[in-house]
Short mmCIF file of C-alpha atoms in Angstrom, two decimals:
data_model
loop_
_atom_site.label_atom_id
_atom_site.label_comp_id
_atom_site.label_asym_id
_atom_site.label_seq_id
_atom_site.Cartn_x
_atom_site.Cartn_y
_atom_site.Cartn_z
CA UNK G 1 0.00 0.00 0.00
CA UNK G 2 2.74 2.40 1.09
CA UNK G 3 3.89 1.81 -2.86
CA UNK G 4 1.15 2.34 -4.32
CA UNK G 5 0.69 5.80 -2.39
CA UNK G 6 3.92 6.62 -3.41
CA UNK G 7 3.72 5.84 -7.13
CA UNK G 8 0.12 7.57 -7.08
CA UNK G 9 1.99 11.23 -5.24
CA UNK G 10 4.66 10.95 -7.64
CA UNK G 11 2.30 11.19 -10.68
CA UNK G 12 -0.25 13.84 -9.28
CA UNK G 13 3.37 15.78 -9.03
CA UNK G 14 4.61 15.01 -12.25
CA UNK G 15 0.89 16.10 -13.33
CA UNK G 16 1.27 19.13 -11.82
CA UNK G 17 4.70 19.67 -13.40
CA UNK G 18 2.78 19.64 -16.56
CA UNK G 19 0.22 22.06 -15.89
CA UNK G 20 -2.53 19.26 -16.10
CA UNK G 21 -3.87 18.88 -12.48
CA UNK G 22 -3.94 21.56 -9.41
CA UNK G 23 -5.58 23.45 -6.43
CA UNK G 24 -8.37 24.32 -9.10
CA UNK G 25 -8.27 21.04 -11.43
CA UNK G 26 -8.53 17.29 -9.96
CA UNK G 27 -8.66 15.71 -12.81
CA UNK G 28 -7.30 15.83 -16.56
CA UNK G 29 -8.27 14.08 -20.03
CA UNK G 30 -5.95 12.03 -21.92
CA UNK G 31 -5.98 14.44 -25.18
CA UNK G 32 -4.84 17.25 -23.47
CA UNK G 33 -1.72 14.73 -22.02
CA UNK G 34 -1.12 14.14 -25.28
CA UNK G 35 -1.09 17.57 -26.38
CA UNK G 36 1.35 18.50 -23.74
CA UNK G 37 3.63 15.56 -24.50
CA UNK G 38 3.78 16.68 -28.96
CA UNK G 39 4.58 19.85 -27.61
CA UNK G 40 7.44 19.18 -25.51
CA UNK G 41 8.68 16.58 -28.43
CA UNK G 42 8.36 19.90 -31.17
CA UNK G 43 10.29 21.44 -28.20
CA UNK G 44 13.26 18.77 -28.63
CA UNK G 45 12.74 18.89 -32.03
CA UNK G 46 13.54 22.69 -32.28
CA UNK G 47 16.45 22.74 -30.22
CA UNK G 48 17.86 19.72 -32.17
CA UNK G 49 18.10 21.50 -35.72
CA UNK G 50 19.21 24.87 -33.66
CA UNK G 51 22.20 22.47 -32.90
CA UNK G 52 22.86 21.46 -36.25
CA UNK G 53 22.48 24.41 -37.70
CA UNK G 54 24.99 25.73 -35.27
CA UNK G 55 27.46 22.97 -36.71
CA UNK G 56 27.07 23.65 -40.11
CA UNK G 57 28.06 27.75 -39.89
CA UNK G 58 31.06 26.39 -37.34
CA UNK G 59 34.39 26.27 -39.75
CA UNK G 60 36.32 22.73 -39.66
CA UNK G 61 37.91 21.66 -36.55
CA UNK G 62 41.77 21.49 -37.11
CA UNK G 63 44.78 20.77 -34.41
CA UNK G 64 45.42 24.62 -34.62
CA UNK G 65 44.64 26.62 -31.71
CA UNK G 66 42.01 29.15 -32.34
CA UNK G 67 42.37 32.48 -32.33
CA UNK G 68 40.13 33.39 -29.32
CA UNK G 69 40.93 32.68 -26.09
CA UNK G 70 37.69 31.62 -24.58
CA UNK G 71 38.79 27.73 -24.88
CA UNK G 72 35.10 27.46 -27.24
CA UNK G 73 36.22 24.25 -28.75
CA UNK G 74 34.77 24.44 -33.18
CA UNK G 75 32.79 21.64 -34.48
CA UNK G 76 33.07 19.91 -37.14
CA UNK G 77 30.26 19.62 -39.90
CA UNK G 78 28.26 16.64 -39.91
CA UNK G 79 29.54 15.66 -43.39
CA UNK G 80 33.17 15.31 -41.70
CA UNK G 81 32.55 13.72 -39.31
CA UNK G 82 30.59 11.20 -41.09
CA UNK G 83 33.27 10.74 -43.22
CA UNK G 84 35.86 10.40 -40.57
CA UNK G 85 33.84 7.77 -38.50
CA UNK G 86 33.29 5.53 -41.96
CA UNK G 87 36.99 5.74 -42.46
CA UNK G 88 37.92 4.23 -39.09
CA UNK G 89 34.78 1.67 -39.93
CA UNK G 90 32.82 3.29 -36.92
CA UNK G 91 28.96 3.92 -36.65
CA UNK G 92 28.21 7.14 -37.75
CA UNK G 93 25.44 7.76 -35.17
CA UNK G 94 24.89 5.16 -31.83
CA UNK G 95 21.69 4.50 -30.50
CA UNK G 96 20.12 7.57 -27.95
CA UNK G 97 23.13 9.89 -29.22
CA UNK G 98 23.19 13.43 -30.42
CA UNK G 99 25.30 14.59 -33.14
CA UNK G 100 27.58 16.44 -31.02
CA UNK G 101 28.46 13.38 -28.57
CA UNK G 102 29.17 12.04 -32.46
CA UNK G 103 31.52 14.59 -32.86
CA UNK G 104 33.03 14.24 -29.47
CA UNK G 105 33.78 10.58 -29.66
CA UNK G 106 35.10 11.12 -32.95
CA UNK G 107 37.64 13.35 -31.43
CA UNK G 108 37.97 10.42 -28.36
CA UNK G 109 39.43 7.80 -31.14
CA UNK G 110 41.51 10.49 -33.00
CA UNK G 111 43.31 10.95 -29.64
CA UNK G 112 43.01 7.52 -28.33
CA UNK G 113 44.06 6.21 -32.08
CA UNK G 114 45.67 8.37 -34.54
CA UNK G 115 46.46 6.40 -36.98
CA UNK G 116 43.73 5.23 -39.18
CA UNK G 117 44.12 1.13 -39.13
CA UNK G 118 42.13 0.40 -42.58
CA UNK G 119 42.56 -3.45 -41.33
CA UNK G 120 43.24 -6.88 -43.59
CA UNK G 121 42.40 -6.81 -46.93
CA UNK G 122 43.21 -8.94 -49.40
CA UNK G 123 45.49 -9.54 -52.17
CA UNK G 124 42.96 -8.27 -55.10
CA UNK G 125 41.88 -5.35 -53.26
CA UNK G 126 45.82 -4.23 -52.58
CA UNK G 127 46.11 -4.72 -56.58
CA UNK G 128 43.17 -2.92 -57.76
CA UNK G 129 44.10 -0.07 -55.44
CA UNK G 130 47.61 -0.31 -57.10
CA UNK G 131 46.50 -0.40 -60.56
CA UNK G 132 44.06 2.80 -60.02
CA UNK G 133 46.78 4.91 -58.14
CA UNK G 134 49.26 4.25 -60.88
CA UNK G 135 46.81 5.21 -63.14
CA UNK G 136 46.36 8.74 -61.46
CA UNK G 137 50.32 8.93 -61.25
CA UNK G 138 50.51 8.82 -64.96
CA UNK G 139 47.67 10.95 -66.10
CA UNK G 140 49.22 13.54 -63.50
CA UNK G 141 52.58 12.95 -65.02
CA UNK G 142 50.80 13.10 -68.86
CA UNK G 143 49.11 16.39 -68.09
CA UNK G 144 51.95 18.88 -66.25
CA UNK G 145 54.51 17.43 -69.12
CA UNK G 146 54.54 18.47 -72.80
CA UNK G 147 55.46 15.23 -74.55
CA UNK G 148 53.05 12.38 -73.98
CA UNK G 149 53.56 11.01 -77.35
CA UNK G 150 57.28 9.90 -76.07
CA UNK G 151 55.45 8.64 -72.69
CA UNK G 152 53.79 5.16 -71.77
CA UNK G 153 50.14 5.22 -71.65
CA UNK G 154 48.34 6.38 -68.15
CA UNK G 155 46.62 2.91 -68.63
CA UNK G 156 49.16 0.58 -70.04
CA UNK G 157 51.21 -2.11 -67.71
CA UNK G 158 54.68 -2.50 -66.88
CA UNK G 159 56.51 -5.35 -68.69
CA UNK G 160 59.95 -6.05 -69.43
CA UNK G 161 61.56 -6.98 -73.45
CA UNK G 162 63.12 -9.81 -72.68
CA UNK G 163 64.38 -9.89 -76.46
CA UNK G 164 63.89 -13.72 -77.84
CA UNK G 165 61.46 -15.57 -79.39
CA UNK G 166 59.74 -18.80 -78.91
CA UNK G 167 62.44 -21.07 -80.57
CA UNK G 168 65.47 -19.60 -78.77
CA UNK G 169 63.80 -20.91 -75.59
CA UNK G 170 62.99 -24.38 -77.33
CA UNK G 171 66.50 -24.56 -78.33
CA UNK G 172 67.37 -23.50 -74.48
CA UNK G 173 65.25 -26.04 -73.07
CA UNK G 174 66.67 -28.66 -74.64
CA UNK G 175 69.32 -28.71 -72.34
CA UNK G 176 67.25 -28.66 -69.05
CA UNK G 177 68.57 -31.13 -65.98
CA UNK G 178 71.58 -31.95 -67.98
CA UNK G 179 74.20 -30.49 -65.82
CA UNK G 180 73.09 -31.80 -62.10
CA UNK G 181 75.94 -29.85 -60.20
CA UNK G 182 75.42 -26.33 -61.98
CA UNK G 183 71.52 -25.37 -61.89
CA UNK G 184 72.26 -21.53 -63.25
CA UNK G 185 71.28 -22.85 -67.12
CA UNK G 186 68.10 -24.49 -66.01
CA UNK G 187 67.51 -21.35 -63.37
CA UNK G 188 68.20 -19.01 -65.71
CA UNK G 189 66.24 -20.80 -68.87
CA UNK G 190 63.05 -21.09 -66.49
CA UNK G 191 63.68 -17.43 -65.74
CA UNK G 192 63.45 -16.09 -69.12
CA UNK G 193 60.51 -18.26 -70.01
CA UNK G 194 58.34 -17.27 -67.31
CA UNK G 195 58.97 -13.52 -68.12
CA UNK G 196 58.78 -14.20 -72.07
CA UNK G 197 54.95 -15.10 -71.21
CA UNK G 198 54.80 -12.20 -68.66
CA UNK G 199 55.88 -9.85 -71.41
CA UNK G 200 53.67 -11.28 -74.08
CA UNK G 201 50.71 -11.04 -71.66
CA UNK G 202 51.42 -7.36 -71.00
CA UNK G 203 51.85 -6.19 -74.53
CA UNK G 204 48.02 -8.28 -75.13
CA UNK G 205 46.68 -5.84 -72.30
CA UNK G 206 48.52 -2.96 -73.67
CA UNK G 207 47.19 -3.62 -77.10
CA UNK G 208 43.67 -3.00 -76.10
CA UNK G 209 41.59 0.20 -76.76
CA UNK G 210 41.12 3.18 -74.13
CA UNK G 211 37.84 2.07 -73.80
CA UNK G 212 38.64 -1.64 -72.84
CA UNK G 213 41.04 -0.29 -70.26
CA UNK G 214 39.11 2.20 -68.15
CA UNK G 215 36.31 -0.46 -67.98
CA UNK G 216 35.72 -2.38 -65.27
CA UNK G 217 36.94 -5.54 -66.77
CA UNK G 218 39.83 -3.67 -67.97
CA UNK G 219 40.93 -2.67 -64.56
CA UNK G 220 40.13 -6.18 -62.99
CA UNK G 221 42.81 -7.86 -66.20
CA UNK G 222 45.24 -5.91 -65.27
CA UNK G 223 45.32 -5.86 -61.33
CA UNK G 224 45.55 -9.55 -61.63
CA UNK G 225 48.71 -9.38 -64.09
CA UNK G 226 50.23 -6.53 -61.48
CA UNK G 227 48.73 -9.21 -58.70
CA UNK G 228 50.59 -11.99 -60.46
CA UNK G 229 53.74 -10.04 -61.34
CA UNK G 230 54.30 -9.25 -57.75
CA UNK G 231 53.49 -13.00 -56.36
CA UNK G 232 56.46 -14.07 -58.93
CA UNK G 233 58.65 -11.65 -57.71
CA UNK G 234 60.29 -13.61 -54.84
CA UNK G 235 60.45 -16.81 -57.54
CA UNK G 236 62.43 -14.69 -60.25
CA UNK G 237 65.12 -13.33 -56.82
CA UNK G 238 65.56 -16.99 -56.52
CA UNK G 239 66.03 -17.70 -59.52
CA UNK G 240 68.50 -15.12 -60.12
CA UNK G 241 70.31 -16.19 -57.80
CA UNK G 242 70.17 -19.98 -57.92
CA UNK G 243 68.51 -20.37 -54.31
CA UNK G 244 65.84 -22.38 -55.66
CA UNK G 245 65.16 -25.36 -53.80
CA UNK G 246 66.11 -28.82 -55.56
CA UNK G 247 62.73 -30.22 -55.50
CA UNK G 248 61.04 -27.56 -56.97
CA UNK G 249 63.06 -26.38 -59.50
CA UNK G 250 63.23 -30.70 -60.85
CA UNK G 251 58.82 -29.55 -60.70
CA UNK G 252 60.07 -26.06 -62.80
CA UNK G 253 62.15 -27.88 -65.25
CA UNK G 254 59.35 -30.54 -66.03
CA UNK G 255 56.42 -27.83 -66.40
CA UNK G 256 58.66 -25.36 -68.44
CA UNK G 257 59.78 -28.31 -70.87
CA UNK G 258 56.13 -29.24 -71.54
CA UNK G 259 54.95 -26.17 -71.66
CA UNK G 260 57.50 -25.65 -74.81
CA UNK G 261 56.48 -28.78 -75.93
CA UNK G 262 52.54 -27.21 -75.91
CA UNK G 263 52.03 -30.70 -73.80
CA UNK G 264 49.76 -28.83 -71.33
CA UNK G 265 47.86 -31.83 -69.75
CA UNK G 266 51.25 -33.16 -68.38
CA UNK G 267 52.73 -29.56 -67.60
CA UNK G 268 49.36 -29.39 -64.95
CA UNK G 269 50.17 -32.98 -63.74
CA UNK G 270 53.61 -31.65 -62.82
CA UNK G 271 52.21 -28.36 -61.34
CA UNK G 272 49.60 -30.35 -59.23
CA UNK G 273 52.56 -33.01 -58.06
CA UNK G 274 54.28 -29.15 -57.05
CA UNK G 275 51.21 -27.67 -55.38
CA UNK G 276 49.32 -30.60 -53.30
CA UNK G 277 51.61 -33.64 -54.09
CA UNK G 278 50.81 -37.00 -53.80
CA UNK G 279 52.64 -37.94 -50.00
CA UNK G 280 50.13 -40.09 -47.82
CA UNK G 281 49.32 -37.52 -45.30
CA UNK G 282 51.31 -39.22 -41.30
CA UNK G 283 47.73 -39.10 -39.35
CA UNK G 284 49.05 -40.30 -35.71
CA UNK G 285 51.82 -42.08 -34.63
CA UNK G 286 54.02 -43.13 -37.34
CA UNK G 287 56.93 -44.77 -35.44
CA UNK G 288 56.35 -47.79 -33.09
CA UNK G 289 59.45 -48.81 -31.30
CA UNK G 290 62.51 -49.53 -33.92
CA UNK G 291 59.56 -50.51 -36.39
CA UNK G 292 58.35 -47.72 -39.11
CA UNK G 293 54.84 -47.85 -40.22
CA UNK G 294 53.74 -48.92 -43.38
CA UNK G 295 53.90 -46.13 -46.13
CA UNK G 296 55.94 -44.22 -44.19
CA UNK G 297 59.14 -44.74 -46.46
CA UNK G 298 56.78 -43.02 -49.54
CA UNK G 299 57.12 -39.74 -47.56
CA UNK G 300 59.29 -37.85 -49.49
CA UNK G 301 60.76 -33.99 -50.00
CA UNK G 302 59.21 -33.96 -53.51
CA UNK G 303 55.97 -35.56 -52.97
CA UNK G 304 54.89 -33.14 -50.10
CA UNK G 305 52.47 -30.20 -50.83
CA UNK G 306 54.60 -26.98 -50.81
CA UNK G 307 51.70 -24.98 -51.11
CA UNK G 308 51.47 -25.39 -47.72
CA UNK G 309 54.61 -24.62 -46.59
CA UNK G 310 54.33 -20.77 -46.34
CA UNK G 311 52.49 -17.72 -47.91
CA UNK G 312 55.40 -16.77 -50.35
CA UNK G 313 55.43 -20.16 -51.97
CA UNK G 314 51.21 -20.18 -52.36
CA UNK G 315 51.52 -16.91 -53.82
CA UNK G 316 54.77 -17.73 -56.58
CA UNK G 317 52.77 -21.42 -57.13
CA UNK G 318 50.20 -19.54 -57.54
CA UNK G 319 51.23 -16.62 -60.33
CA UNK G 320 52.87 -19.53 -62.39
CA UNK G 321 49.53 -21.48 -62.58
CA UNK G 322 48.23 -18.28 -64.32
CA UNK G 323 51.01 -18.14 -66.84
CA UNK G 324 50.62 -21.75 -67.58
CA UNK G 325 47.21 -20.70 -68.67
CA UNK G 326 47.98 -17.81 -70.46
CA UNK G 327 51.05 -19.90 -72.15
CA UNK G 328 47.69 -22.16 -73.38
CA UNK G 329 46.39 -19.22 -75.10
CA UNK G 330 49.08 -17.79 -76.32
CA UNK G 331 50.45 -21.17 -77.82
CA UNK G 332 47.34 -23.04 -78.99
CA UNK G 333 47.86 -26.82 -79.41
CA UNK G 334 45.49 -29.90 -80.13
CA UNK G 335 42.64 -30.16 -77.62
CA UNK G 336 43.78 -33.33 -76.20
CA UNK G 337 46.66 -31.77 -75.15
CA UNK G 338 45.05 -28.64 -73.84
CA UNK G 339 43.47 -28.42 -70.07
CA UNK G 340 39.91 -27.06 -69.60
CA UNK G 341 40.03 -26.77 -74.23
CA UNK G 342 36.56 -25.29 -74.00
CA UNK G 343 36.58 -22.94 -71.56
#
């Protein structure tokens, strides 16, 4: 009972707060409640745009002092601030809050984080991005200089002349694996095959219309060749240097020589022995005592999968899987020969 009184005095005074009820009045009706309540919501409503409106004649908040002294702190307008929070991938508005606590915890993570963490992305993204800033770099470059006949296009690729033909790398690869205790001709062979295709790919994309290139489709061709040129990357330093492992440059030697051959089914057989092997994969204990297992003498270094062995190997295994299809197209043969003929 003593709650009920309680709950029943504190709404005769919030009543009476609202002009509804008093010494004259004992009672109210419910449309004149409502009444009171849409006005004190137009109220809010008011002072709300008031607020913004105040924001939007404030000039952009900057890490200058300002030039009174009163400490008055300037806003930012909403449009910044909207574009600041979806930058650091934060809600632009939370629920029950104003547009100025917006602004305020804006300035909270600018202090608490100043550098903008744009997070994981992946590899096609990081191209694209690439391929479009390198674009702007060159129509920048084609516009402040005079001679743009003597320049690259603003939407060509980067390739390098490697200077030889088809048959000069037939005639090359006709030496592959000969000379066990030197590797430099077969690293060095592989080399300038795999950047003979690179180069012929490039000049196709280069040979294309401005139209074809500023389309979407354009842009997507050639972020994957600057995607695929910068997975092979660590491959050619090896290369160059004759640091390639001896199991996978025995897989290198056997693609390449098919590849020249235009045998393509049996250059993917070696690429898939490369990529996922064919080792039975140890699943528990494969020693017991002084007796090995069965199978376990079939483990071997090159019949493990050394796609799995670490990102920079996925990524080179992965770039030379392209060429090998590009080398298809390039280098047409008969379809029994050919890997996936009709697409």
């Amino acid at each position: 009972m003593n709650f009920l009184k309680a709950e029943i005095e504190r709404k005769r005074k919030e009543m009476e707060q609202k002009e509804l009820i008093g010494p004259e009045r004992k009672y109210f009706k419910r449309s004149e409640l409502l009444k009171k309540e849409e006005e004190e919501f137009r109220q809010r409503i008011n002072l709300n745009k008031s607020s913004v409106n105040e924001m939007a004649s404030d000039e952009c908040f900057d890490s200058q002092p300002s030039s009174s002294n009163t400490g008055e702190e300037k806003i930012l307008p909403r449009k910044e601030v909207i574009r600041r929070l979806r930058d650091r991938g934060q809600p632009i508005l939370l629920f029950g809050e104003s547009e100025v606590d917006a602004f305020h915890r804006l300035k909270q993570l600018e202090v608490a984080e100043p550098e903008n963490i744009r997070g994981f992305r992946n590899d096609f993204q990081e191209a694209m991005e690439k391929v479009d800033q390198e674009y702007l770099n060159e129509l920048l470059k084609s516009k402040d200089s005079d001679k743009d006949k003597d320049k690259r296009n603003a939407y060509d690729v980067k390739y390098e002349h490697m200077n030889t033909t088809i048959e000069d790398l037939r005639t090359l690869a006709i030496d592959l694996g000969r000379w066990k205790d030197d590797k430099s001709h077969d690293c060095k062979t592989i080399c300038t095959f795999l950047k003979f295709l690179l180069e012929l790919w490039g000049r196709q994309l280069n040979e294309r219309n401005e139209e074809e290139k500023i389309s979407t489709q354009g842009k997507n061709e050639s972020a994957i060749y600057t995607q695929t040129l910068a997975y092979l990357k660590p491959l050619f330093k090896q290369l160059k240097n004759n640091k390639v492992a001896d199991d996978i440059l025995k897989h290198l030697m056997n693609i390449a020589k098919y590849m020249l051959e235009r045998d393509y089914v049996k250059a993917s057989d070696c690429y898939l022995q490369m990529a996922i092997g064919n080792a039975p994969w140890p699943i528990g204990v494969t020693m017991v005592g002084i007796h090995a297992r069965t199978g376990r003498e079939k483990i071997f270094a090159q019949n493990i999968a050394h796609v799995l062995n670490d990102e920079t190997q996925r990524k080179y295994i992965q770039g030379l899987k392209r060429l090998m299809t590009r080398c298809q197209r390039f280098f047409p043969t008969d379809p029994s020969k050919c890997v996936e003929y009709n697409a």
